[in-house]
XYZ file of C-alpha atoms in Angstrom:
136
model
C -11.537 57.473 -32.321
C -11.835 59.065 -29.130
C -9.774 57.928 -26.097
C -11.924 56.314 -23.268
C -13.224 58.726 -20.756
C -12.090 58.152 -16.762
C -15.249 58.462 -14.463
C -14.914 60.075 -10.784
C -15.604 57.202 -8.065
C -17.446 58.522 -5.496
C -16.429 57.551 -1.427
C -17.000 53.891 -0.838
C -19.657 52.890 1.359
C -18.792 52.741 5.505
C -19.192 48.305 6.424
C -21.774 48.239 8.699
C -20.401 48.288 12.352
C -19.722 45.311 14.629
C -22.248 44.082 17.318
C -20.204 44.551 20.498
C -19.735 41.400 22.709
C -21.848 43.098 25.331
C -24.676 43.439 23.221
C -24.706 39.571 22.510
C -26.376 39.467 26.390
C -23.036 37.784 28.014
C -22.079 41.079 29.790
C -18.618 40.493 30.007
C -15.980 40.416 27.002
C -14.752 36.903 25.502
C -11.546 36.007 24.846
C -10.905 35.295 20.808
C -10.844 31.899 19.947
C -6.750 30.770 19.396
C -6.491 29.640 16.058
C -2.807 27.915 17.277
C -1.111 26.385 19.904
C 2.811 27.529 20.241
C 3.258 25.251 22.814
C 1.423 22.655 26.002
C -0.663 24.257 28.543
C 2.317 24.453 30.851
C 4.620 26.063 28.098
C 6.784 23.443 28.497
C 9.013 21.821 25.447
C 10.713 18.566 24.955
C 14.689 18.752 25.056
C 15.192 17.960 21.231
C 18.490 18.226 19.464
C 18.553 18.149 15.107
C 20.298 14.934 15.653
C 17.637 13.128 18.066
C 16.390 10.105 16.930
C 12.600 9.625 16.965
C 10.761 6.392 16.309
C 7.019 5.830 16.615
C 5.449 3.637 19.144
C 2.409 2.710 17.125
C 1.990 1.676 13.948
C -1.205 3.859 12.933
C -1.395 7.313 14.144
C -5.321 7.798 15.956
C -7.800 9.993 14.355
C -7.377 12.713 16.717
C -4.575 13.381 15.186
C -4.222 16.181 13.531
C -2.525 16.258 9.906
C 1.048 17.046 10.631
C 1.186 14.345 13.409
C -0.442 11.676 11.523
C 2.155 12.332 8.562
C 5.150 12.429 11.518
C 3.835 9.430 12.747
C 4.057 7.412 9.329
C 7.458 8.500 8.740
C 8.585 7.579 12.246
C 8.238 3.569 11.523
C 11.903 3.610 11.476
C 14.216 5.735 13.727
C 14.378 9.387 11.656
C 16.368 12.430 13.124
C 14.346 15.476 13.929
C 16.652 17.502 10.961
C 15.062 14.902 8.590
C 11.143 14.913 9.422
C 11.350 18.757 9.776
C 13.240 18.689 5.872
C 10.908 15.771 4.765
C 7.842 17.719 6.163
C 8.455 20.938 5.233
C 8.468 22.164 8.923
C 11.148 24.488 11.037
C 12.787 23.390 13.597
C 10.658 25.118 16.141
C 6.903 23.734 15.034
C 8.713 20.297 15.195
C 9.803 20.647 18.502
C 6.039 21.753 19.429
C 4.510 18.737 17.084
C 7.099 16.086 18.730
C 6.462 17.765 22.459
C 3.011 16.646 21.802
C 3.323 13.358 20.653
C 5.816 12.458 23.509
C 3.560 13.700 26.244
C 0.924 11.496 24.629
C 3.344 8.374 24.188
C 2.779 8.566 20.267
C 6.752 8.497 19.941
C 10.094 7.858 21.427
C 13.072 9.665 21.164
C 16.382 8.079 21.481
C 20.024 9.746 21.372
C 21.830 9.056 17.926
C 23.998 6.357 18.216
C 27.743 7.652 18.374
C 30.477 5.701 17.105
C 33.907 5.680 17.336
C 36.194 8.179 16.539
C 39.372 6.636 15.222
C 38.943 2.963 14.160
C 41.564 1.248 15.584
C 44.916 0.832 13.859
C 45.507 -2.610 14.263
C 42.041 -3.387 12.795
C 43.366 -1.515 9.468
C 46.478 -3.334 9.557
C 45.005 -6.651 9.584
C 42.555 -5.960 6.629
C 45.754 -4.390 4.483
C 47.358 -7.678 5.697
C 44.465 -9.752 4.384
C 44.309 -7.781 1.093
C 48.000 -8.166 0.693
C 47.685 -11.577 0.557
C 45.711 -11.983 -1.820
């Protein structure tokens, strides 16, 4: 048996070239379409912490939203932190700051400040329950 043979490729053939953009009759050049946005027209962001509580202000999200904001606003029927959507959906830190810029600026959401509790609890509170469980 004889071993298979290797045949010679030749050069590949040149892809035909590009219409310009002046040659589509405009006369001056486009800009390219932006296939995302990084952030609002005015480059402005939303002052999020990972501990910022965010709760939805309507119960369905519209259908202009777009996939990512329609799943955020599901999630957001009860108060989440912004560390927990971006873990739940998969998202860093910065496209949830861009997602939840947008839905504030349209009144989708609301963010609130985590509620901070005490802390020390107060000593005479513990002495009172050992008290209690003392005299059982």
């Amino acid at each position: 048996m004889t071993p298979p043979q290797r045949q010679r490729r030749g050069p590949a053939p040149e892809p035909p070239p590009r219409p310009s953009q002046e040659s589509e009759g405009e006369g001056e050049a486009r800009n390219p379409e932006r296939m995302y946005v990084v952030a609002g027209p005015d480059g402005e962001r939303a002052e999020l912490d990972l501990v910022t509580l965010i709760v939805a202000r309507v119960a369905d999200p519209p259908p202009s939203a777009s996939p990512e904001q329609a799943a955020l606003l599901r999630l957001c029927a009860a108060p989440l932190s912004v560390a927990e959507l971006s873990a739940y959906l998969h998202l860093p830190f910065s496209a949830m700051g861009v997602l939840l810029t947008e839905l504030l600026t349209a009144e989708l959401v609301q963010a609130r400040a985590p509620i901070v509790r005490q802390s020390r609890t107060d000593r005479s509170l513990l002495e009172a329950v050992m008290n209690g469980l003392q005299r059982l």
